[in-house]
XYZ file of C-alpha atoms in Angstrom:
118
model
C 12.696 6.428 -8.204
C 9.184 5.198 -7.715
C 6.710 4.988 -4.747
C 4.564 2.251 -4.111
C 2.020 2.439 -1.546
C -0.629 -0.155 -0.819
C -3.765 0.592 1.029
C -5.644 -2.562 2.657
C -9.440 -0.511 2.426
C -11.794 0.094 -0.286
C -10.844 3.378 -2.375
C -13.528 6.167 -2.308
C -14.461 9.354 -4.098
C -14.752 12.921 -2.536
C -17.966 13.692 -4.577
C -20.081 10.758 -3.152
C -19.089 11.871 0.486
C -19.969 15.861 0.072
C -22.698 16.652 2.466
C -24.769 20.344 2.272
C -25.863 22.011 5.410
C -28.887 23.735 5.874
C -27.673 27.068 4.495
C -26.411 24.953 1.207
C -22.087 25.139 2.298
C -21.022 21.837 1.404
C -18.741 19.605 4.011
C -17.322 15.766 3.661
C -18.985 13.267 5.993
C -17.189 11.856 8.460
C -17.251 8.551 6.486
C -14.812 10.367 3.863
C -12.705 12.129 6.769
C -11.959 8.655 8.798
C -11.149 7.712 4.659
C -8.588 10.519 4.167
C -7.243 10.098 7.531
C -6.153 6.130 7.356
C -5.306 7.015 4.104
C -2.574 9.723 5.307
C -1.884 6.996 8.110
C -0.990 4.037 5.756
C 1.094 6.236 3.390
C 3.223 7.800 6.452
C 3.741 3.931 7.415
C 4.766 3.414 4.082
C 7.151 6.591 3.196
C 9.659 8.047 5.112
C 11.257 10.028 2.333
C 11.314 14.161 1.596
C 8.626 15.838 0.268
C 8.323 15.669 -3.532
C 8.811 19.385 -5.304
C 8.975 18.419 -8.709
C 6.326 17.319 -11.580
C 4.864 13.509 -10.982
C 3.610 10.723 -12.612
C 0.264 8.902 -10.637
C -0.732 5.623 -11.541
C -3.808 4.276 -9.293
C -5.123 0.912 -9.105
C -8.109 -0.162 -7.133
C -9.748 -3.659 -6.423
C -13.463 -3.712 -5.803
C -15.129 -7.340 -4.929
C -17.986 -6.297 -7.491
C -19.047 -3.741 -9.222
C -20.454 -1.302 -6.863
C -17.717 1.524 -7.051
C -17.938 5.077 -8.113
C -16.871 5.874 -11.442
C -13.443 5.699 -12.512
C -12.812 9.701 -13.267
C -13.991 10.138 -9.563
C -11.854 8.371 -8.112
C -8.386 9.836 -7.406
C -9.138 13.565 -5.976
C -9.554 12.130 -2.491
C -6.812 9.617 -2.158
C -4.352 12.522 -3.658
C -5.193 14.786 -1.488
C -4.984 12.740 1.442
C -1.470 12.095 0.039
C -0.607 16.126 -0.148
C 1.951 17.330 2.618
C 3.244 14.090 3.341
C 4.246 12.795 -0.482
C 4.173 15.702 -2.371
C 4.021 19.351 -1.469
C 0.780 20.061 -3.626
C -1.421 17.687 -6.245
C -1.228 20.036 -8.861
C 2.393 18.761 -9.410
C 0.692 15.808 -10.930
C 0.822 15.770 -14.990
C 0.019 12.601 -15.433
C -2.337 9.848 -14.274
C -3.722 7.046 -14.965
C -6.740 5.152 -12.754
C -7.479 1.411 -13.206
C -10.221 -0.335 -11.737
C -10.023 -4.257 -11.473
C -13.570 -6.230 -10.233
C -14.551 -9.614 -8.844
C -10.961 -9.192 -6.600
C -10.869 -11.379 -3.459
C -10.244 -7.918 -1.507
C -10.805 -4.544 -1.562
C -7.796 -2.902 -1.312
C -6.076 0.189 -3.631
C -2.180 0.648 -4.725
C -0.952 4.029 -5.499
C 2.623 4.254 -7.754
C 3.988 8.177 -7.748
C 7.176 8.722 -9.948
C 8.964 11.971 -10.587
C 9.174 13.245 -14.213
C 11.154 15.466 -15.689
């Protein structure tokens, strides 16, 4: 079985969206939280299954209009954990995954494909 999700918004990264207070504790800007939170939205649209418990395969694939995005490695932490609770139980049950990034699309827009391995 896999999972397709699709995501009509422009895919972020955590580590551009980490904000220090005064005494140096870092928090996410509310930019990244209204991100993680229509993310979690548009995958419980999407999935009405169980919880995953076992290993999983990720495959992410976002469109960007140009090439203004944050680096590819940076990616996927944000958009998987978003996904945690409601997809899978925890994102350390991911062993693989892969991250394309396609430019000059006529949207911005991300798809996210989770199978289970065994």
């Amino acid at each position: 079985m896999q999972i397709c999700l699709s995501f009509p918004f422009r895919l972020i990264s955590k580590d551009n969206f980490k904000c220090y207070n005064r005494s140096g504790r870092f928090y996410l800007s509310d930019k990244f939280k209204t991100f993680e939170k229509n993310a979690a939205i548009f995958a419980k649209m999407q999935y009405n299954g169980g919880i995953l418990i076992s290993n999983l395969e990720v495959e992410i694939i976002a469109y960007y209009k140009n090439k203004k995005h944050s680096d590819t490695g940076n990616l996927s932490k944000g958009c998987l954990d978003a996904l945690e609770k409601i997809i899978y139980k925890n994102d350390n049950q991911i062993k693989r995954l892969s991250v394309t990034v396609y430019e000059k699309s006529q949207e911005e827009k991300f798809e996210i494909k989770i199978k289970e391995i065994k």
